[in-house]
mmCIF file of C-alpha atoms in Angstrom:
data_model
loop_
_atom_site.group_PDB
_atom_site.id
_atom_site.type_symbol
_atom_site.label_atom_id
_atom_site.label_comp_id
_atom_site.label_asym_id
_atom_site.label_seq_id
_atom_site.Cartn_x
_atom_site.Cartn_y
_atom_site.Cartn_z
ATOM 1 C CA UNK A 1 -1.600 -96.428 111.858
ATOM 2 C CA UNK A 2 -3.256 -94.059 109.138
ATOM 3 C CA UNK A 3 -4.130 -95.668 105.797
ATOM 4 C CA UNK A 4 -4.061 -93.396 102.859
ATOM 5 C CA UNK A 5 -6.414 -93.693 100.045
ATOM 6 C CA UNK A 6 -4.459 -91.804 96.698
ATOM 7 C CA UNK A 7 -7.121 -93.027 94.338
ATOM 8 C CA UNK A 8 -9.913 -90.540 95.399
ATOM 9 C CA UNK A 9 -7.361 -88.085 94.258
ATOM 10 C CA UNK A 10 -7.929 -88.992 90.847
ATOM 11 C CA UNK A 11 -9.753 -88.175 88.008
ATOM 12 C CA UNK A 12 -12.226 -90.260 85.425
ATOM 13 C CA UNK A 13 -12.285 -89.881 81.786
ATOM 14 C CA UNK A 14 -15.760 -88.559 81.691
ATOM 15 C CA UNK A 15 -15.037 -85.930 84.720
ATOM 16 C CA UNK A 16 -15.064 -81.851 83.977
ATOM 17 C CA UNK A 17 -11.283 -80.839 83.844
ATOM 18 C CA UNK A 18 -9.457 -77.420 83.352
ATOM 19 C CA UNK A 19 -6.804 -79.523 81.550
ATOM 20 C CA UNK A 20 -6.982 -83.142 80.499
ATOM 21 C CA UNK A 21 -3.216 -83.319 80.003
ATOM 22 C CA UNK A 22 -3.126 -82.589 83.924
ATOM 23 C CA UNK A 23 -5.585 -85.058 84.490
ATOM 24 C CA UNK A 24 -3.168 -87.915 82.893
ATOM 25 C CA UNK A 25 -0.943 -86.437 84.586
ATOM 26 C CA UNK A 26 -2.112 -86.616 88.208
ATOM 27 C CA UNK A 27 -3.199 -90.242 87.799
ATOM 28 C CA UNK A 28 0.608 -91.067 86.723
ATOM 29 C CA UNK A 29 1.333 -89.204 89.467
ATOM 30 C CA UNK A 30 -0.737 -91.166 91.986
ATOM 31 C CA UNK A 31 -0.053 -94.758 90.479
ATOM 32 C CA UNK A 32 4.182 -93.403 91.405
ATOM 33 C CA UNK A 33 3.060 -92.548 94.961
ATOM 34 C CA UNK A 34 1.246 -95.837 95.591
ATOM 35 C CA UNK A 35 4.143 -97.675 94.188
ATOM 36 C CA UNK A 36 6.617 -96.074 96.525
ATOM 37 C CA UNK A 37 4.340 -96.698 99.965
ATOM 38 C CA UNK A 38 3.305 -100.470 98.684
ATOM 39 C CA UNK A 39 7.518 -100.307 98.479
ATOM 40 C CA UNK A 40 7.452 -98.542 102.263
ATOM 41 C CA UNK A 41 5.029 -100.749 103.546
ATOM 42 C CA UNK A 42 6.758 -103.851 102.261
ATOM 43 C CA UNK A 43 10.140 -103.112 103.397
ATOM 44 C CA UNK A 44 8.454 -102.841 107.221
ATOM 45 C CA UNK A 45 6.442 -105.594 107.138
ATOM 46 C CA UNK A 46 9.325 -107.928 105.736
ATOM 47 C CA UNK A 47 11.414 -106.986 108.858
ATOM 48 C CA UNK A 48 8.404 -107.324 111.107
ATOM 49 C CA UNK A 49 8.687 -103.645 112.245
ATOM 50 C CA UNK A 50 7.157 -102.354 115.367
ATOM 51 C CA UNK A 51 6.441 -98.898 116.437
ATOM 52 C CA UNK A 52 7.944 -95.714 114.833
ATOM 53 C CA UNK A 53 11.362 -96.607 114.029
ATOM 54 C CA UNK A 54 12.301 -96.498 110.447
ATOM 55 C CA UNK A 55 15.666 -97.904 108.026
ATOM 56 C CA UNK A 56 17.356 -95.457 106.614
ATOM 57 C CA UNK A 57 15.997 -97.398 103.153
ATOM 58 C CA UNK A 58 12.715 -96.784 104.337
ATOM 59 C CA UNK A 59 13.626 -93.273 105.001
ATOM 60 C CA UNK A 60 14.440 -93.029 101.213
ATOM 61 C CA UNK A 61 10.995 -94.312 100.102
ATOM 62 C CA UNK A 62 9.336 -91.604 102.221
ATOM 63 C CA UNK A 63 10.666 -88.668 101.211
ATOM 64 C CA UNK A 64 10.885 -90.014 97.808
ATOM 65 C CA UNK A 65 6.741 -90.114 98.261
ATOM 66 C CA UNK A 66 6.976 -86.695 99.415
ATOM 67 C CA UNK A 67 9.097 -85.281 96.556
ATOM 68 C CA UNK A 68 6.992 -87.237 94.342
ATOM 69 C CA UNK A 69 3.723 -85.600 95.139
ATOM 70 C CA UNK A 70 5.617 -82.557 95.092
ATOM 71 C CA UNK A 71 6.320 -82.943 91.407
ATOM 72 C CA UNK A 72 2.630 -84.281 90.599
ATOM 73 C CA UNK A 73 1.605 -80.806 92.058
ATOM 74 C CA UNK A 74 4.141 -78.851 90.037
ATOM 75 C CA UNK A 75 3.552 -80.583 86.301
ATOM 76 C CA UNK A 76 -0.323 -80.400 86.934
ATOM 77 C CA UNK A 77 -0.468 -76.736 88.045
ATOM 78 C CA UNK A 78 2.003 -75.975 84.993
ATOM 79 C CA UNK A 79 -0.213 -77.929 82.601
ATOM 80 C CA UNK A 80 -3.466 -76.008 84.016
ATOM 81 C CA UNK A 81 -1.775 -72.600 82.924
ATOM 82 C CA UNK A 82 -0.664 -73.693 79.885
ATOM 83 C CA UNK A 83 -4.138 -74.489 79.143
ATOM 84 C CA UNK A 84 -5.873 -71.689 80.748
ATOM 85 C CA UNK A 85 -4.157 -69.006 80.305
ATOM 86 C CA UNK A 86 -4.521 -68.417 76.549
ATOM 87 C CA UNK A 87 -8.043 -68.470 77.447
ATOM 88 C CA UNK A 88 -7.768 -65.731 79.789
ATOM 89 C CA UNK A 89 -10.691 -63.534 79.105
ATOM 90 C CA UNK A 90 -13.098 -66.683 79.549
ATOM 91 C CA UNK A 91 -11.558 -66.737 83.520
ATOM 92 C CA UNK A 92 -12.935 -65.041 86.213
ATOM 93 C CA UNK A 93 -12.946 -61.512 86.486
ATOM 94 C CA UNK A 94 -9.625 -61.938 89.414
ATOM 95 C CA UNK A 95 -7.714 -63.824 87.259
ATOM 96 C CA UNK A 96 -7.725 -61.378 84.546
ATOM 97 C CA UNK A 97 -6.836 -58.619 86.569
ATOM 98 C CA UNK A 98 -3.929 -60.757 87.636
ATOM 99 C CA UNK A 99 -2.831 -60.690 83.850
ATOM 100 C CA UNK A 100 -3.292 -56.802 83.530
ATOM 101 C CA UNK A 101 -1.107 -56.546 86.360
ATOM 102 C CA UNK A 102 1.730 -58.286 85.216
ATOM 103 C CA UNK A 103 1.280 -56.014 82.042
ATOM 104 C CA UNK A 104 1.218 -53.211 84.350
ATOM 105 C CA UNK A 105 4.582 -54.328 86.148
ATOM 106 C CA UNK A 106 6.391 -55.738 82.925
ATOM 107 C CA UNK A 107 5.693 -52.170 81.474
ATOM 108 C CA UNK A 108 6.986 -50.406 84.574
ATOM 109 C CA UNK A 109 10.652 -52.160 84.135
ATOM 110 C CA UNK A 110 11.761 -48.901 82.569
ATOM 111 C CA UNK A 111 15.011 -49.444 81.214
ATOM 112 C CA UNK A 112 14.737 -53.411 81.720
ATOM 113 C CA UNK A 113 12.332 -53.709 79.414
ATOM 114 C CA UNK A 114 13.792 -55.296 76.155
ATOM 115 C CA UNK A 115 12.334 -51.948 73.453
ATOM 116 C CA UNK A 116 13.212 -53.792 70.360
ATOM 117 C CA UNK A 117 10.937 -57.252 71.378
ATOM 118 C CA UNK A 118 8.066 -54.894 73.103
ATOM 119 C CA UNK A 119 8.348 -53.283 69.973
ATOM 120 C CA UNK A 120 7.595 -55.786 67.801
ATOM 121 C CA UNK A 121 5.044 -57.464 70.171
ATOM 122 C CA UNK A 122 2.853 -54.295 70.146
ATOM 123 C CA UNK A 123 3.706 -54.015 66.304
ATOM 124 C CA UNK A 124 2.835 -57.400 65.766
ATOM 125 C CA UNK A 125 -0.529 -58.883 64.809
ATOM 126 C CA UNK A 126 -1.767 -59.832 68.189
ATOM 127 C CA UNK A 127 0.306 -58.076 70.549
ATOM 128 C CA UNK A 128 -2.226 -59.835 73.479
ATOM 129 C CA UNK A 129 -1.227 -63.268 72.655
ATOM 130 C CA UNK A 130 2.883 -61.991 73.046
ATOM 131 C CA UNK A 131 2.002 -60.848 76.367
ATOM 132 C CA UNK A 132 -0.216 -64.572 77.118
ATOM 133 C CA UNK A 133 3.108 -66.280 76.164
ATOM 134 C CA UNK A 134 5.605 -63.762 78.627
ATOM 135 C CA UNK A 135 3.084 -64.551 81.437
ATOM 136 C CA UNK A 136 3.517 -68.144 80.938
ATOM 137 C CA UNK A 137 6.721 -68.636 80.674
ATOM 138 C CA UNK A 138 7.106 -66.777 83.681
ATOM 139 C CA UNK A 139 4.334 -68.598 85.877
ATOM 140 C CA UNK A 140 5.993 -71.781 84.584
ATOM 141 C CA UNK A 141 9.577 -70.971 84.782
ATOM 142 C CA UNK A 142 10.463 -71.928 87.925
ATOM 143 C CA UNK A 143 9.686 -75.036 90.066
ATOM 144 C CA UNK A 144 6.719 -75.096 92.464
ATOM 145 C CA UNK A 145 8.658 -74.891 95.890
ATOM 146 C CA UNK A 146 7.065 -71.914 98.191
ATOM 147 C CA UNK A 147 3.363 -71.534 99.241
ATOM 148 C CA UNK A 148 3.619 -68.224 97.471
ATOM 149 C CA UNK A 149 4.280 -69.714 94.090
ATOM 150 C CA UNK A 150 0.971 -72.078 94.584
ATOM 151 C CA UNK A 151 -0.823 -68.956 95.345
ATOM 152 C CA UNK A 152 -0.121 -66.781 92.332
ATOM 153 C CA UNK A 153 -0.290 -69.627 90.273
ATOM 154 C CA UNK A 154 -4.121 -69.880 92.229
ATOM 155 C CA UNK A 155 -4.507 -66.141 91.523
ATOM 156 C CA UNK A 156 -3.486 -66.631 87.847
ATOM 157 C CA UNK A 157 -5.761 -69.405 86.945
ATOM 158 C CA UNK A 158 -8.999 -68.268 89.250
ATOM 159 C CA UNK A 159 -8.554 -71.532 91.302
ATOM 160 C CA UNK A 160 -9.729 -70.870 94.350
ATOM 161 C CA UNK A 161 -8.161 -73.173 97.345
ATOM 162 C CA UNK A 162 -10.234 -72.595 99.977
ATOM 163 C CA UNK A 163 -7.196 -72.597 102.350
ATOM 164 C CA UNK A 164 -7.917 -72.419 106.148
ATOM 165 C CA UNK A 165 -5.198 -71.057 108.957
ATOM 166 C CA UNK A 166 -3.708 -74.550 109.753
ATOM 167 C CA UNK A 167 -3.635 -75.286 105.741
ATOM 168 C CA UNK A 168 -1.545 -72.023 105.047
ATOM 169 C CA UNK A 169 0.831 -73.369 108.259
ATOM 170 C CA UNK A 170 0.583 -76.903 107.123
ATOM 171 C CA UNK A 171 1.747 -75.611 103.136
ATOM 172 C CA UNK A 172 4.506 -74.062 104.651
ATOM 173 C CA UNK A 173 5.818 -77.233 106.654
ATOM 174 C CA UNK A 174 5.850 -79.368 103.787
ATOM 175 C CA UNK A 175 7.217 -76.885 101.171
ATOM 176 C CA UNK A 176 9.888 -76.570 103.426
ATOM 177 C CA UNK A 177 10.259 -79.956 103.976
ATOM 178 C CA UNK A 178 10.422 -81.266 100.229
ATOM 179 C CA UNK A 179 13.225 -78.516 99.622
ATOM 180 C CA UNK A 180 15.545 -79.866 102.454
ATOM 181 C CA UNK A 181 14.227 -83.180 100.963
ATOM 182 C CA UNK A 182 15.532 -82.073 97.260
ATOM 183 C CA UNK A 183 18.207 -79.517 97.915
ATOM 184 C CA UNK A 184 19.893 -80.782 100.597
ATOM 185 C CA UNK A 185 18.764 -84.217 101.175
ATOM 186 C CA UNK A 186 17.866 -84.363 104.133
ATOM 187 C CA UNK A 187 21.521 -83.910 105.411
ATOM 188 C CA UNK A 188 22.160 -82.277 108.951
ATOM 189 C CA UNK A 189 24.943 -79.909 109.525
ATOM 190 C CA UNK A 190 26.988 -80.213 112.735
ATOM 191 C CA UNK A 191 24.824 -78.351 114.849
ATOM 192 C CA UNK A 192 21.751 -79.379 113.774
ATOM 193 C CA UNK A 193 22.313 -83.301 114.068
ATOM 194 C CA UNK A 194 20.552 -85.137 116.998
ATOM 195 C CA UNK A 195 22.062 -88.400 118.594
ATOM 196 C CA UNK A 196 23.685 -90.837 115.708
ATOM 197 C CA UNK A 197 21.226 -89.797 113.177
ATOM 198 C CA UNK A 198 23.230 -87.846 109.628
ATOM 199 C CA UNK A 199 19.586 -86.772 108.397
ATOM 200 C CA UNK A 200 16.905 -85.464 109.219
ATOM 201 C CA UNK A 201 14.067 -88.390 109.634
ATOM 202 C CA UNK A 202 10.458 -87.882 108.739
ATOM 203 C CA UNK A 203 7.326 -89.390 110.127
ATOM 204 C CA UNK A 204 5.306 -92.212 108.449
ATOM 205 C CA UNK A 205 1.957 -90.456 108.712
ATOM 206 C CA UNK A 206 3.386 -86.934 108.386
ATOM 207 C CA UNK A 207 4.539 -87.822 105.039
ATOM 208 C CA UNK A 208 1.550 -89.689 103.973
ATOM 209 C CA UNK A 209 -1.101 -86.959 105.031
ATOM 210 C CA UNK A 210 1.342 -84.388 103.508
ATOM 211 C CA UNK A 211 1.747 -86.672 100.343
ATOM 212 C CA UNK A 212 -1.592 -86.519 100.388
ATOM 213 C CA UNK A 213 -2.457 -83.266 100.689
ATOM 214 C CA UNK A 214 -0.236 -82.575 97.603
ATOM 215 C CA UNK A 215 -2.509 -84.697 95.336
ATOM 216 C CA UNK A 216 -5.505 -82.623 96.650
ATOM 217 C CA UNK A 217 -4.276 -79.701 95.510
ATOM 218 C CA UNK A 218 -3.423 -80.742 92.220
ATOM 219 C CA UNK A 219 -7.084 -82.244 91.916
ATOM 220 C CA UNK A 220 -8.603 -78.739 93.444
ATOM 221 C CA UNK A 221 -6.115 -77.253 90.116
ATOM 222 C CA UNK A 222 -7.985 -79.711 87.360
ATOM 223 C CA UNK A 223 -11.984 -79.570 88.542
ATOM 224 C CA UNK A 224 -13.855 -77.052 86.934
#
């Protein structure tokens, strides 16, 4: 049986961070997750479980690990743009070409383009700093649910990943997995059901490692 370790996930006061706001974060983060598998754990060991078969309770507390990690990822990366972007010209040299082009495709919306606020942002005092806020609020807008998104928000922020072949297949298991998870909980349709079971049930260890994997990112996000 695998035995996660969270904590060396985590941050200390005194360590180098691209945001300490996403440092607190994380560790909130981690202190939910461990609370949810002590919960997990608990629950199996009070009904003197054997082998793979899980409640539908316990069910609950794993993908409510998953989702959980999830949403440590999503505020931290958030948090590490708020912060770093601003500073955009101290990033590396990718990250700021990133910006330019989402200047370069904001610009080329043609008739989309709103004249009367790009007006007054290039009018303004520091037209650079309208454009910082507009690339923000659009890396921020939405919640982290798709490889893709981690990966511009990456590109955006100069984080590099160091992603292998089976991470980019792993990222896109679990993505997918925490948006049946949130958006259709887990529920199988007709066709996709197998014997008695109404959802779709997820592995102890898959969960954990993926849970787990979540964390890691979020920590890759926060060292400088």
């Amino acid at each position: 049986m695998y035995v996660p370790n969270f904590d060396k996930y985590a941050l200390s006061d005194g360590a180098s961070t691209r945001s300490v706001k996403g440092r607190d974060i994380l560790s909130y983060g981690i202190e939910s997750i461990k609370s949810l598998y002590d919960l997990f754990e608990g629950a199996r060991k009070k009904r003197a479980a054997r082998g793979g078969y899980t409640t539908h309770a316990e069910q609950d507390l794993l993908r409510s690990m998953l989702v959980f990690s999830a949403a440590t990822l999503d505020s931290v990366v958030k948090q590490v743009i708020r912060d770093q972007i601003p500073q955009i010209a101290k990033l590396p040299v990718t990250a700021q070409e990133e910006f330019r082009q989402y200047i370069v495709r904001h610009l080329s919306k043609g008739p989309q383009v709103n004249v009367d606020s790009l007006a007054a942002s290039l009018a303004g005092a520091d037209p650079r700093a309208h454009f910082i806020d507009a690339y923000v609020a659009d890396l921020t807008g939405d919640s982290l649910q798709s490889k893709a998104q981690l990966l511009r928000a990456a590109a955006a922020t100069g984080v590099n990943l160091g992603l292998q072949k089976a991470d980019h297949d792993q990222l896109d298991k679990l993505f997918a997995a925490r948006n049946q998870i949130i958006h259709e909980l887990d529920y199988l349709t007709a066709k996709q059901k197998k014997k008695q079971r109404n959802r779709r049930n997820r592995g102890r260890d898959e969960v954990i490692k993926w849970s787990e994997r979540l964390l890691g990112l979020a920590a890759t996000f926060l060292k400088s």
